[in-house]
């Protein structure tokens, strides 16, 4: 299993229970609770599903259903600097496919870069079509993305990390 990046808290059941006590007030806050856990720990561990189910008074299947419906919710720790390349039409029309191909080639050349950024999880429109191709690098929106620009941002982001 990948280690949790330093910007996130290390998973602990006690910390999650306290967090859920804050976020699960009111009816049906399953999605809010999942997001809160992911914001705190970087992902939603399997152990959190039953905690959220209890806190929200729903079944574990209900929580699992929400967790697996939204692709932005993760069930494993994220890489240090996740890179997501837009795969939607506007970006494809100005080189998005070529960017993805070249990015994969670059990650194939550098195991360190591949490990730091993880596998590209396609995203469909980042709302930045006018500056396509677009990417998210460690959660930061990038316009007119190139392999060089993305890689530079990855290295810059890693140097800023504690
Ligand atoms: S299609 Fe890529 S940002 Fe909109």
PDB file of N, CA and C in Angstrom, residues 80-152:
ATOM      1  N   UNK A  80       1.867  11.318  -4.240  1.00  0.00           N
ATOM      2  CA  UNK A  80       2.319  12.627  -3.732  1.00  0.00           C
ATOM      3  C   UNK A  80       1.693  13.786  -4.497  1.00  0.00           C
ATOM      4  N   UNK A  81       1.782  13.728  -5.814  1.00  0.00           N
ATOM      5  CA  UNK A  81       1.272  14.814  -6.667  1.00  0.00           C
ATOM      6  C   UNK A  81       0.453  14.179  -7.793  1.00  0.00           C
ATOM      7  N   UNK A  82      -0.830  13.943  -7.549  1.00  0.00           N
ATOM      8  CA  UNK A  82      -1.631  13.305  -8.598  1.00  0.00           C
ATOM      9  C   UNK A  82      -1.715  14.182  -9.848  1.00  0.00           C
ATOM     10  N   UNK A  83      -1.565  13.545 -10.991  1.00  0.00           N
ATOM     11  CA  UNK A  83      -1.709  14.247 -12.275  1.00  0.00           C
ATOM     12  C   UNK A  83      -2.909  13.669 -12.988  1.00  0.00           C
ATOM     13  N   UNK A  84      -3.823  14.547 -13.351  1.00  0.00           N
ATOM     14  CA  UNK A  84      -5.010  14.118 -14.094  1.00  0.00           C
ATOM     15  C   UNK A  84      -5.095  14.968 -15.354  1.00  0.00           C
ATOM     16  N   UNK A  85      -5.160  14.290 -16.479  1.00  0.00           N
ATOM     17  CA  UNK A  85      -5.208  14.980 -17.757  1.00  0.00           C
ATOM     18  C   UNK A  85      -6.631  14.946 -18.287  1.00  0.00           C
ATOM     19  N   UNK A  86      -7.111  16.075 -18.748  1.00  0.00           N
ATOM     20  CA  UNK A  86      -8.481  16.147 -19.248  1.00  0.00           C
ATOM     21  C   UNK A  86      -8.613  15.310 -20.520  1.00  0.00           C
ATOM     22  N   UNK A  87      -9.668  14.485 -20.543  1.00  0.00           N
ATOM     23  CA  UNK A  87      -9.884  13.594 -21.682  1.00  0.00           C
ATOM     24  C   UNK A  87     -11.135  13.975 -22.469  1.00  0.00           C
ATOM     25  N   UNK A  88     -11.665  15.147 -22.230  1.00  0.00           N
ATOM     26  CA  UNK A  88     -12.901  15.543 -22.911  1.00  0.00           C
ATOM     27  C   UNK A  88     -12.595  16.200 -24.265  1.00  0.00           C
ATOM     28  N   UNK A  89     -13.664  16.472 -25.013  1.00  0.00           N
ATOM     29  CA  UNK A  89     -13.540  16.825 -26.426  1.00  0.00           C
ATOM     30  C   UNK A  89     -12.691  18.059 -26.715  1.00  0.00           C
ATOM     31  N   UNK A  90     -12.930  19.143 -26.007  1.00  0.00           N
ATOM     32  CA  UNK A  90     -12.185  20.374 -26.313  1.00  0.00           C
ATOM     33  C   UNK A  90     -10.692  20.155 -26.153  1.00  0.00           C
ATOM     34  N   UNK A  91     -10.324  19.434 -25.130  1.00  0.00           N
ATOM     35  CA  UNK A  91      -8.902  19.160 -24.921  1.00  0.00           C
ATOM     36  C   UNK A  91      -8.369  18.183 -25.961  1.00  0.00           C
ATOM     37  N   UNK A  92      -9.194  17.204 -26.321  1.00  0.00           N
ATOM     38  CA  UNK A  92      -8.759  16.261 -27.358  1.00  0.00           C
ATOM     39  C   UNK A  92      -8.506  16.993 -28.675  1.00  0.00           C
ATOM     40  N   UNK A  93      -9.313  18.005 -28.948  1.00  0.00           N
ATOM     41  CA  UNK A  93      -9.210  18.697 -30.243  1.00  0.00           C
ATOM     42  C   UNK A  93      -7.931  19.520 -30.367  1.00  0.00           C
ATOM     43  N   UNK A  94      -7.278  19.784 -29.257  1.00  0.00           N
ATOM     44  CA  UNK A  94      -6.035  20.571 -29.336  1.00  0.00           C
ATOM     45  C   UNK A  94      -4.848  19.827 -28.713  1.00  0.00           C
ATOM     46  N   UNK A  95      -4.882  18.520 -28.793  1.00  0.00           N
ATOM     47  CA  UNK A  95      -3.688  17.775 -28.403  1.00  0.00           C
ATOM     48  C   UNK A  95      -3.770  17.009 -27.102  1.00  0.00           C
ATOM     49  N   UNK A  96      -4.952  16.850 -26.539  1.00  0.00           N
ATOM     50  CA  UNK A  96      -5.085  16.126 -25.276  1.00  0.00           C
ATOM     51  C   UNK A  96      -4.627  14.680 -25.361  1.00  0.00           C
ATOM     52  N   UNK A  97      -4.964  14.030 -26.470  1.00  0.00           N
ATOM     53  CA  UNK A  97      -4.539  12.625 -26.611  1.00  0.00           C
ATOM     54  C   UNK A  97      -3.019  12.521 -26.710  1.00  0.00           C
ATOM     55  N   UNK A  98      -2.437  13.438 -27.475  1.00  0.00           N
ATOM     56  CA  UNK A  98      -0.982  13.422 -27.634  1.00  0.00           C
ATOM     57  C   UNK A  98      -0.294  13.734 -26.300  1.00  0.00           C
ATOM     58  N   UNK A  99      -0.910  14.668 -25.542  1.00  0.00           N
ATOM     59  CA  UNK A  99      -0.359  14.985 -24.226  1.00  0.00           C
ATOM     60  C   UNK A  99      -0.369  13.743 -23.342  1.00  0.00           C
ATOM     61  N   UNK A 100      -1.488  13.018 -23.341  1.00  0.00           N
ATOM     62  CA  UNK A 100      -1.578  11.801 -22.523  1.00  0.00           C
ATOM     63  C   UNK A 100      -0.535  10.775 -22.971  1.00  0.00           C
ATOM     64  N   UNK A 101      -0.430  10.590 -24.279  1.00  0.00           N
ATOM     65  CA  UNK A 101       0.565   9.631 -24.795  1.00  0.00           C
ATOM     66  C   UNK A 101       1.982  10.029 -24.373  1.00  0.00           C
ATOM     67  N   UNK A 102       2.302  11.311 -24.542  1.00  0.00           N
ATOM     68  CA  UNK A 102       3.653  11.777 -24.211  1.00  0.00           C
ATOM     69  C   UNK A 102       3.904  11.739 -22.702  1.00  0.00           C
ATOM     70  N   UNK A 103       2.847  12.018 -21.911  1.00  0.00           N
ATOM     71  CA  UNK A 103       3.002  11.964 -20.455  1.00  0.00           C
ATOM     72  C   UNK A 103       3.268  10.518 -20.015  1.00  0.00           C
ATOM     73  N   UNK A 104       2.528   9.584 -20.579  1.00  0.00           N
ATOM     74  CA  UNK A 104       2.746   8.176 -20.239  1.00  0.00           C
ATOM     75  C   UNK A 104       4.150   7.726 -20.646  1.00  0.00           C
ATOM     76  N   UNK A 105       4.603   8.207 -21.789  1.00  0.00           N
ATOM     77  CA  UNK A 105       5.966   7.872 -22.226  1.00  0.00           C
ATOM     78  C   UNK A 105       6.984   8.437 -21.228  1.00  0.00           C
ATOM     79  N   UNK A 106       6.771   9.687 -20.823  1.00  0.00           N
ATOM     80  CA  UNK A 106       7.705  10.321 -19.870  1.00  0.00           C
ATOM     81  C   UNK A 106       7.714   9.560 -18.539  1.00  0.00           C
ATOM     82  N   UNK A 107       6.544   9.143 -18.068  1.00  0.00           N
ATOM     83  CA  UNK A 107       6.477   8.373 -16.805  1.00  0.00           C
ATOM     84  C   UNK A 107       7.126   7.006 -16.984  1.00  0.00           C
ATOM     85  N   UNK A 108       7.064   6.470 -18.188  1.00  0.00           N
ATOM     86  CA  UNK A 108       7.730   5.200 -18.454  1.00  0.00           C
ATOM     87  C   UNK A 108       9.242   5.328 -18.401  1.00  0.00           C
ATOM     88  N   UNK A 109       9.737   6.529 -18.657  1.00  0.00           N
ATOM     89  CA  UNK A 109      11.186   6.767 -18.607  1.00  0.00           C
ATOM     90  C   UNK A 109      11.680   7.035 -17.191  1.00  0.00           C
ATOM     91  N   UNK A 110      10.777   7.454 -16.320  1.00  0.00           N
ATOM     92  CA  UNK A 110      11.179   7.846 -14.970  1.00  0.00           C
ATOM     93  C   UNK A 110      10.282   7.173 -13.931  1.00  0.00           C
ATOM     94  N   UNK A 111      10.824   6.150 -13.280  1.00  0.00           N
ATOM     95  CA  UNK A 111      10.049   5.452 -12.253  1.00  0.00           C
ATOM     96  C   UNK A 111       9.702   6.393 -11.104  1.00  0.00           C
ATOM     97  N   UNK A 112      10.605   7.317 -10.795  1.00  0.00           N
ATOM     98  CA  UNK A 112      10.359   8.264  -9.704  1.00  0.00           C
ATOM     99  C   UNK A 112       9.166   9.159 -10.036  1.00  0.00           C
ATOM    100  N   UNK A 113       9.132   9.654 -11.275  1.00  0.00           N
ATOM    101  CA  UNK A 113       8.018  10.507 -11.694  1.00  0.00           C
ATOM    102  C   UNK A 113       6.710   9.713 -11.700  1.00  0.00           C
ATOM    103  N   UNK A 114       6.769   8.483 -12.198  1.00  0.00           N
ATOM    104  CA  UNK A 114       5.568   7.645 -12.242  1.00  0.00           C
ATOM    105  C   UNK A 114       5.035   7.387 -10.835  1.00  0.00           C
ATOM    106  N   UNK A 115       5.930   7.101  -9.894  1.00  0.00           N
ATOM    107  CA  UNK A 115       5.495   6.820  -8.527  1.00  0.00           C
ATOM    108  C   UNK A 115       4.939   8.083  -7.863  1.00  0.00           C
ATOM    109  N   UNK A 116       5.555   9.210  -8.138  1.00  0.00           N
ATOM    110  CA  UNK A 116       5.109  10.463  -7.510  1.00  0.00           C
ATOM    111  C   UNK A 116       3.746  10.916  -8.011  1.00  0.00           C
ATOM    112  N   UNK A 117       3.412  10.570  -9.254  1.00  0.00           N
ATOM    113  CA  UNK A 117       2.183  11.098  -9.839  1.00  0.00           C
ATOM    114  C   UNK A 117       1.073  10.055  -9.974  1.00  0.00           C
ATOM    115  N   UNK A 118       1.417   8.783  -9.869  1.00  0.00           N
ATOM    116  CA  UNK A 118       0.400   7.737  -9.981  1.00  0.00           C
ATOM    117  C   UNK A 118      -0.108   7.613 -11.397  1.00  0.00           C
ATOM    118  N   UNK A 119      -1.027   6.695 -11.572  1.00  0.00           N
ATOM    119  CA  UNK A 119      -1.617   6.508 -12.895  1.00  0.00           C
ATOM    120  C   UNK A 119      -2.577   7.661 -13.170  1.00  0.00           C
ATOM    121  N   UNK A 120      -2.564   8.145 -14.395  1.00  0.00           N
ATOM    122  CA  UNK A 120      -3.498   9.210 -14.775  1.00  0.00           C
ATOM    123  C   UNK A 120      -4.920   8.670 -14.664  1.00  0.00           C
ATOM    124  N   UNK A 121      -5.727   9.346 -13.857  1.00  0.00           N
ATOM    125  CA  UNK A 121      -7.136   8.985 -13.757  1.00  0.00           C
ATOM    126  C   UNK A 121      -7.880   9.994 -14.624  1.00  0.00           C
ATOM    127  N   UNK A 122      -8.434   9.548 -15.751  1.00  0.00           N
ATOM    128  CA  UNK A 122      -9.043  10.498 -16.682  1.00  0.00           C
ATOM    129  C   UNK A 122     -10.105  11.354 -15.996  1.00  0.00           C
ATOM    130  N   UNK A 123     -10.170  12.587 -16.414  1.00  0.00           N
ATOM    131  CA  UNK A 123     -11.182  13.501 -15.909  1.00  0.00           C
ATOM    132  C   UNK A 123     -11.830  14.120 -17.141  1.00  0.00           C
ATOM    133  N   UNK A 124     -13.117  14.358 -17.071  1.00  0.00           N
ATOM    134  CA  UNK A 124     -13.844  14.814 -18.247  1.00  0.00           C
ATOM    135  C   UNK A 124     -14.322  16.232 -18.056  1.00  0.00           C
ATOM    136  N   UNK A 125     -13.548  17.135 -18.560  1.00  0.00           N
ATOM    137  CA  UNK A 125     -13.727  18.588 -18.563  1.00  0.00           C
ATOM    138  C   UNK A 125     -13.461  19.174 -17.182  1.00  0.00           C
ATOM    139  N   UNK A 126     -12.442  19.975 -17.151  1.00  0.00           N
ATOM    140  CA  UNK A 126     -12.048  20.679 -15.932  1.00  0.00           C
ATOM    141  C   UNK A 126     -12.579  22.111 -15.933  1.00  0.00           C
ATOM    142  N   UNK A 127     -13.424  22.420 -16.919  1.00  0.00           N
ATOM    143  CA  UNK A 127     -13.966  23.777 -16.999  1.00  0.00           C
ATOM    144  C   UNK A 127     -12.928  24.784 -17.462  1.00  0.00           C
ATOM    145  N   UNK A 128     -11.917  24.312 -18.130  1.00  0.00           N
ATOM    146  CA  UNK A 128     -10.824  25.180 -18.565  1.00  0.00           C
ATOM    147  C   UNK A 128     -10.595  25.020 -20.067  1.00  0.00           C
ATOM    148  N   UNK A 129     -11.701  24.799 -20.791  1.00  0.00           N
ATOM    149  CA  UNK A 129     -11.632  24.468 -22.220  1.00  0.00           C
ATOM    150  C   UNK A 129     -10.931  25.544 -23.042  1.00  0.00           C
ATOM    151  N   UNK A 130     -11.087  26.807 -22.661  1.00  0.00           N
ATOM    152  CA  UNK A 130     -10.478  27.890 -23.436  1.00  0.00           C
ATOM    153  C   UNK A 130      -8.962  27.816 -23.392  1.00  0.00           C
ATOM    154  N   UNK A 131      -8.425  27.149 -22.380  1.00  0.00           N
ATOM    155  CA  UNK A 131      -6.974  27.014 -22.262  1.00  0.00           C
ATOM    156  C   UNK A 131      -6.552  25.549 -22.401  1.00  0.00           C
ATOM    157  N   UNK A 132      -7.278  24.825 -23.238  1.00  0.00           N
ATOM    158  CA  UNK A 132      -6.990  23.410 -23.443  1.00  0.00           C
ATOM    159  C   UNK A 132      -5.643  23.228 -24.155  1.00  0.00           C
ATOM    160  N   UNK A 133      -4.991  22.087 -23.958  1.00  0.00           N
ATOM    161  CA  UNK A 133      -5.385  20.998 -23.080  1.00  0.00           C
ATOM    162  C   UNK A 133      -5.148  21.345 -21.611  1.00  0.00           C
ATOM    163  N   UNK A 134      -6.054  20.830 -20.781  1.00  0.00           N
ATOM    164  CA  UNK A 134      -6.009  21.157 -19.361  1.00  0.00           C
ATOM    165  C   UNK A 134      -5.583  19.948 -18.542  1.00  0.00           C
ATOM    166  N   UNK A 135      -5.049  20.248 -17.368  1.00  0.00           N
ATOM    167  CA  UNK A 135      -4.620  19.187 -16.452  1.00  0.00           C
ATOM    168  C   UNK A 135      -4.806  19.678 -15.026  1.00  0.00           C
ATOM    169  N   UNK A 136      -4.870  18.738 -14.113  1.00  0.00           N
ATOM    170  CA  UNK A 136      -4.818  19.029 -12.680  1.00  0.00           C
ATOM    171  C   UNK A 136      -3.524  18.409 -12.167  1.00  0.00           C
ATOM    172  N   UNK A 137      -2.697  19.226 -11.577  1.00  0.00           N
ATOM    173  CA  UNK A 137      -1.423  18.742 -11.045  1.00  0.00           C
ATOM    174  C   UNK A 137      -1.422  19.018  -9.547  1.00  0.00           C
ATOM    175  N   UNK A 138      -1.559  17.986  -8.772  1.00  0.00           N
ATOM    176  CA  UNK A 138      -1.648  18.168  -7.320  1.00  0.00           C
ATOM    177  C   UNK A 138      -2.815  19.058  -6.934  1.00  0.00           C
ATOM    178  N   UNK A 139      -3.896  18.978  -7.695  1.00  0.00           N
ATOM    179  CA  UNK A 139      -5.090  19.773  -7.413  1.00  0.00           C
ATOM    180  C   UNK A 139      -5.051  21.178  -7.997  1.00  0.00           C
ATOM    181  N   UNK A 140      -3.959  21.537  -8.670  1.00  0.00           N
ATOM    182  CA  UNK A 140      -3.830  22.868  -9.273  1.00  0.00           C
ATOM    183  C   UNK A 140      -4.161  22.767 -10.757  1.00  0.00           C
ATOM    184  N   UNK A 141      -5.054  23.635 -11.210  1.00  0.00           N
ATOM    185  CA  UNK A 141      -5.473  23.640 -12.607  1.00  0.00           C
ATOM    186  C   UNK A 141      -4.375  24.222 -13.490  1.00  0.00           C
ATOM    187  N   UNK A 142      -4.099  23.530 -14.598  1.00  0.00           N
ATOM    188  CA  UNK A 142      -3.067  23.957 -15.542  1.00  0.00           C
ATOM    189  C   UNK A 142      -3.696  24.096 -16.916  1.00  0.00           C
ATOM    190  N   UNK A 143      -3.450  25.221 -17.568  1.00  0.00           N
ATOM    191  CA  UNK A 143      -3.937  25.435 -18.923  1.00  0.00           C
ATOM    192  C   UNK A 143      -2.791  25.318 -19.916  1.00  0.00           C
ATOM    193  N   UNK A 144      -3.156  25.045 -21.171  1.00  0.00           N
ATOM    194  CA  UNK A 144      -2.145  24.852 -22.225  1.00  0.00           C
ATOM    195  C   UNK A 144      -1.036  23.925 -21.717  1.00  0.00           C
ATOM    196  N   UNK A 145      -1.504  22.800 -21.178  1.00  0.00           N
ATOM    197  CA  UNK A 145      -0.590  21.867 -20.542  1.00  0.00           C
ATOM    198  C   UNK A 145       0.329  21.206 -21.562  1.00  0.00           C
ATOM    199  N   UNK A 146       1.561  21.071 -21.164  1.00  0.00           N
ATOM    200  CA  UNK A 146       2.561  20.317 -21.924  1.00  0.00           C
ATOM    201  C   UNK A 146       3.234  19.364 -20.936  1.00  0.00           C
ATOM    202  N   UNK A 147       3.927  18.385 -21.466  1.00  0.00           N
ATOM    203  CA  UNK A 147       4.649  17.454 -20.594  1.00  0.00           C
ATOM    204  C   UNK A 147       5.647  18.234 -19.735  1.00  0.00           C
ATOM    205  N   UNK A 148       6.351  19.177 -20.347  1.00  0.00           N
ATOM    206  CA  UNK A 148       7.368  19.930 -19.622  1.00  0.00           C
ATOM    207  C   UNK A 148       6.742  20.761 -18.504  1.00  0.00           C
ATOM    208  N   UNK A 149       5.605  21.387 -18.798  1.00  0.00           N
ATOM    209  CA  UNK A 149       4.926  22.218 -17.803  1.00  0.00           C
ATOM    210  C   UNK A 149       4.433  21.357 -16.638  1.00  0.00           C
ATOM    211  N   UNK A 150       3.823  20.224 -16.966  1.00  0.00           N
ATOM    212  CA  UNK A 150       3.284  19.340 -15.928  1.00  0.00           C
ATOM    213  C   UNK A 150       4.423  18.805 -15.060  1.00  0.00           C
ATOM    214  N   UNK A 151       5.500  18.362 -15.710  1.00  0.00           N
ATOM    215  CA  UNK A 151       6.623  17.805 -14.946  1.00  0.00           C
ATOM    216  C   UNK A 151       7.250  18.876 -14.054  1.00  0.00           C
ATOM    217  N   UNK A 152       7.375  20.078 -14.570  1.00  0.00           N
ATOM    218  CA  UNK A 152       7.934  21.171 -13.771  1.00  0.00           C
ATOM    219  C   UNK A 152       7.062  21.444 -12.544  1.00  0.00           C
TER     220      UNK A 152
END
